[in-house]
Amino acid sequence: MAQQETDEQTINDGFVVDTEDCEARELAYRERGTARPITVVGNPVLHRECKDVTEFDDELAKLIDDMFASQKAAEGVGLAANQIGVDLKVFVYDCPDDEGVRHTGVVINPVLQELPAEQRVLDESNEGCLSVPTAYAELARPDYAEVHGQDAQGNPIKVRGTGYFARCLQHETDHLYGFLYIDKLSKRDRKDALRQMAEGTPRYETVPND
Protein backbone atom coordinates (compact mmCIF):
# COMPACT_ATOMS: atom_id res chain seq x y z
CA MET A 1 0.00 0.00 0.00
CA ALA A 2 2.78 2.47 0.88
CA GLN A 3 4.56 1.92 -2.44
CA GLN A 4 1.62 2.99 -4.58
CA GLU A 5 1.42 6.42 -2.99
CA THR A 6 4.37 8.65 -3.76
CA ASP A 7 5.03 7.93 -7.38
CA GLU A 8 2.68 10.90 -7.73
CA GLN A 9 5.49 13.30 -6.89
CA THR A 10 7.77 13.59 -9.91
CA ILE A 11 11.06 15.45 -9.61
CA ASN A 12 12.33 18.39 -11.66
CA ASP A 13 15.80 19.83 -10.96
CA GLY A 14 15.71 18.18 -7.55
CA PHE A 15 12.38 19.81 -6.64
CA VAL A 16 9.06 18.01 -6.38
CA VAL A 17 6.53 18.79 -9.10
CA ASP A 18 3.48 19.09 -6.88
CA THR A 19 1.14 20.93 -9.25
CA GLU A 20 0.02 18.02 -11.44
CA ASP A 21 -3.19 15.97 -10.91
CA CYS A 22 -3.76 17.72 -7.56
CA GLU A 23 -7.48 17.09 -7.42
CA ALA A 24 -7.20 13.36 -8.15
CA ARG A 25 -4.28 12.83 -5.76
CA GLU A 26 -5.91 14.74 -2.90
CA LEU A 27 -9.18 12.88 -3.38
CA ALA A 28 -7.45 9.49 -3.40
CA TYR A 29 -5.67 10.25 -0.13
CA ARG A 30 -8.72 11.44 1.76
CA GLU A 31 -11.06 8.74 0.44
CA ARG A 32 -8.76 6.18 2.07
CA GLY A 33 -8.38 8.29 5.22
CA THR A 34 -10.44 9.06 8.29
CA ALA A 35 -10.74 12.60 9.61
CA ARG A 36 -9.46 13.07 13.15
CA PRO A 37 -10.09 15.94 15.60
CA ILE A 38 -7.59 18.81 15.67
CA THR A 39 -5.37 19.51 18.68
CA VAL A 40 -5.37 23.12 19.87
CA VAL A 41 -2.84 25.45 21.49
CA GLY A 42 -2.03 24.21 24.98
CA ASN A 43 -1.89 20.54 24.00
CA PRO A 44 1.64 19.35 24.87
CA VAL A 45 2.20 17.64 21.51
CA LEU A 46 2.09 21.05 19.81
CA HIS A 47 4.78 22.59 21.99
CA ARG A 48 7.73 20.24 21.55
CA GLU A 49 9.80 19.02 18.62
CA CYS A 50 8.30 15.95 17.01
CA LYS A 51 10.17 12.68 16.47
CA ASP A 52 11.89 11.91 13.19
CA VAL A 53 10.15 9.37 10.97
CA THR A 54 12.30 6.24 10.64
CA GLU A 55 9.77 3.70 9.34
CA PHE A 56 8.38 4.31 5.84
CA ASP A 57 5.63 1.73 5.89
CA ASP A 58 1.89 1.14 5.62
CA GLU A 59 1.33 2.78 9.00
CA LEU A 60 2.91 5.98 7.70
CA ALA A 61 0.81 5.77 4.53
CA LYS A 62 -2.33 5.44 6.65
CA LEU A 63 -1.31 8.47 8.72
CA ILE A 64 -0.88 10.51 5.53
CA ASP A 65 -4.32 9.45 4.31
CA ASP A 66 -5.87 10.46 7.63
CA MET A 67 -4.05 13.79 7.55
CA PHE A 68 -5.49 14.65 4.14
CA ALA A 69 -8.96 13.65 5.35
CA SER A 70 -8.53 15.76 8.48
CA GLN A 71 -7.21 18.74 6.53
CA LYS A 72 -10.21 18.64 4.20
CA ALA A 73 -12.71 18.27 7.05
CA ALA A 74 -11.20 21.33 8.75
CA GLU A 75 -11.00 23.27 5.46
CA GLY A 76 -7.26 23.80 5.87
CA VAL A 77 -4.46 24.20 3.33
CA GLY A 78 -1.76 22.48 5.40
CA LEU A 79 -1.62 20.11 8.35
CA ALA A 80 1.18 18.81 10.56
CA ALA A 81 0.97 15.39 12.23
CA ASN A 82 0.99 16.83 15.75
CA GLN A 83 -2.16 18.74 14.86
CA ILE A 84 -3.96 15.40 15.00
CA GLY A 85 -1.97 14.30 18.04
CA VAL A 86 0.76 12.28 16.29
CA ASP A 87 4.33 12.94 17.44
CA LEU A 88 6.06 12.53 14.05
CA LYS A 89 7.65 14.93 11.56
CA VAL A 90 5.11 14.76 8.76
CA PHE A 91 3.08 17.47 7.08
CA VAL A 92 0.68 17.52 4.16
CA TYR A 93 -0.51 20.44 2.08
CA ASP A 94 -3.09 21.34 -0.54
CA CYS A 95 -2.40 25.01 -1.00
CA PRO A 96 -2.49 27.65 -3.74
CA ASP A 97 0.29 30.12 -4.33
CA ASP A 98 -0.26 33.81 -5.02
CA GLU A 99 -0.79 33.07 -8.72
CA GLY A 100 -3.59 30.64 -7.89
CA VAL A 101 -1.55 27.55 -8.80
CA ARG A 102 -2.51 24.59 -6.62
CA HIS A 103 0.22 22.58 -4.83
CA THR A 104 -0.52 19.21 -3.21
CA GLY A 105 1.95 16.94 -1.44
CA VAL A 106 3.61 15.42 1.59
CA VAL A 107 6.92 16.18 3.31
CA ILE A 108 8.53 13.88 5.88
CA ASN A 109 11.27 15.11 8.25
CA PRO A 110 11.25 18.63 6.77
CA VAL A 111 14.08 21.10 7.23
CA LEU A 112 13.48 24.73 6.27
CA GLN A 113 16.42 26.19 4.38
CA GLU A 114 17.72 29.52 5.64
CA LEU A 115 17.74 32.29 3.06
CA PRO A 116 20.64 34.76 2.84
CA ALA A 117 19.58 38.12 4.24
CA GLU A 118 19.87 39.80 0.84
CA GLN A 119 17.35 37.32 -0.62
CA ARG A 120 14.69 37.82 2.02
CA VAL A 121 11.65 39.80 1.00
CA LEU A 122 9.10 39.89 3.79
CA ASP A 123 5.41 39.48 3.15
CA GLU A 124 3.20 40.92 5.88
CA SER A 125 -0.11 39.10 5.67
CA ASN A 126 -2.76 37.66 7.95
CA GLU A 127 -2.06 34.16 9.19
CA GLY A 128 -4.30 31.63 10.87
CA CYS A 129 -3.94 28.10 12.19
CA LEU A 130 -6.27 25.14 12.62
CA SER A 131 -4.79 24.71 16.10
CA VAL A 132 -5.70 28.30 17.01
CA PRO A 133 -9.23 28.18 15.59
CA THR A 134 -11.07 31.38 14.59
CA ALA A 135 -8.01 33.58 15.28
CA TYR A 136 -5.92 35.55 12.78
CA ALA A 137 -3.00 37.95 13.09
CA GLU A 138 -0.61 39.73 10.75
CA LEU A 139 2.81 38.09 10.62
CA ALA A 140 5.80 38.91 8.42
CA ARG A 141 7.43 35.94 6.71
CA PRO A 142 9.77 35.58 3.73
CA ASP A 143 7.81 35.37 0.47
CA TYR A 144 9.94 32.42 -0.72
CA ALA A 145 10.53 29.14 1.11
CA GLU A 146 12.44 25.97 0.39
CA VAL A 147 12.04 22.79 2.43
CA HIS A 148 14.17 19.65 2.18
CA GLY A 149 12.86 16.32 3.46
CA GLN A 150 11.69 12.89 2.33
CA ASP A 151 8.70 11.39 0.58
CA ALA A 152 6.60 8.53 1.94
CA GLN A 153 9.17 5.96 0.72
CA GLY A 154 12.06 7.80 2.36
CA ASN A 155 13.44 9.28 -0.87
CA PRO A 156 15.00 12.76 -0.55
CA ILE A 157 12.86 15.59 -1.92
CA LYS A 158 12.84 19.37 -2.04
CA VAL A 159 9.77 21.60 -2.14
CA ARG A 160 9.74 25.31 -2.88
CA GLY A 161 7.03 27.92 -2.90
CA THR A 162 6.30 31.62 -3.13
CA GLY A 163 3.75 33.89 -1.50
CA TYR A 164 0.92 32.14 0.32
CA PHE A 165 2.38 28.70 -0.39
CA ALA A 166 5.74 29.80 1.01
CA ARG A 167 3.91 30.88 4.18
CA CYS A 168 2.28 27.43 4.35
CA LEU A 169 5.61 25.60 4.05
CA GLN A 170 7.14 27.70 6.83
CA HIS A 171 4.06 27.42 9.05
CA GLU A 172 3.84 23.61 8.81
CA THR A 173 7.57 23.06 9.30
CA ASP A 174 7.42 25.28 12.39
CA HIS A 175 4.68 23.05 13.82
CA LEU A 176 6.92 19.99 13.71
CA TYR A 177 9.58 21.77 15.75
CA GLY A 178 7.08 22.82 18.43
CA PHE A 179 6.22 26.35 17.30
CA LEU A 180 2.87 27.90 16.43
CA TYR A 181 2.58 31.11 14.47
CA ILE A 182 1.34 32.93 17.59
CA ASP A 183 4.72 32.21 19.20
CA LYS A 184 6.24 34.64 16.69
CA LEU A 185 3.85 37.46 17.58
CA SER A 186 4.30 40.29 20.06
CA LYS A 187 2.81 39.64 23.49
CA ARG A 188 -0.04 41.98 22.68
CA ASP A 189 -0.87 40.33 19.35
CA ARG A 190 -0.57 36.85 20.84
CA LYS A 191 -2.99 37.80 23.59
CA ASP A 192 -5.39 39.17 21.00
CA ALA A 193 -5.21 35.95 18.94
CA LEU A 194 -5.97 33.85 22.02
CA ARG A 195 -8.88 36.16 22.80
CA GLN A 196 -10.24 35.65 19.28
CA MET A 197 -9.94 31.90 19.78
CA ALA A 198 -11.71 32.00 23.14
CA GLU A 199 -14.58 34.02 21.69
CA GLY A 200 -14.97 31.97 18.50
CA THR A 201 -16.50 28.59 17.73
CA PRO A 202 -14.43 26.15 15.64
CA ARG A 203 -16.12 24.85 12.50
CA TYR A 204 -14.47 21.44 13.00
CA GLU A 205 -13.98 18.94 15.83
CA THR A 206 -11.13 19.73 18.23
CA VAL A 207 -9.42 17.88 21.07
CA PRO A 208 -10.20 19.54 24.40
CA ASN A 209 -7.24 20.41 26.63
CA ASP A 210 -7.89 18.72 29.97
Steps between C-alpha positions, in 0.01 A plus 500: 500500500778747588678445168206607286480843659795723423566428138265797465781740584728529198829686530627794295847644570491335841167663591168320526247578228195530722266684263388209281179295553443675835128437514528127427792447739337691786173314452673161498678576827195619689266230368730244663538711815294577807470854632628547854437787745750787507722570801500861619753733662581376849514133402853381587556329164489841330769654718795265456707378207350193339687173446672423172326246278715187467247246370361561150225242505126441473444664838658820370290479183186467712602803707543704181156394378345601832682833492356586159153400621543711813632798305200490267250463785651806670520694171874553541780540246770328707514263795780370721479158667502644852185691411320166514699390804773298325857566615673459161659740251246483220297771332260505208381792292242590238569867454491764226778747441445869431447426130220257583704191409404204718773299679426163662747273677666348803831576672661270757774623737498852352783747546440863404794646311630833626502777242790747478394836640529668160248252354234550764196698398245509779131459436279644773169318479235356728570150624276247668536147632267204543648457848409859591147488358316820400806720569709697250792740531739678266842336487799582280663203329734464202304479174713205381559172683691183428460182704713186475369167628383157387201350325290214636757243378789684664638648177656848532286783363498878488193723490497871426229761498427870477245727663217325682646156429836610640317608817337155517833317470653710778192472722478119476873445549485722809226277643724194489766678704250605768414853387165655413471821304376682812838428661652743249261782589545783748351435843215734419417335167530152649258595775260637241518178294424290808209731578364449148530125550323510836213702355461295181347162423707256291331370186665159550549250783785579740671315784422666833796587723435331834 
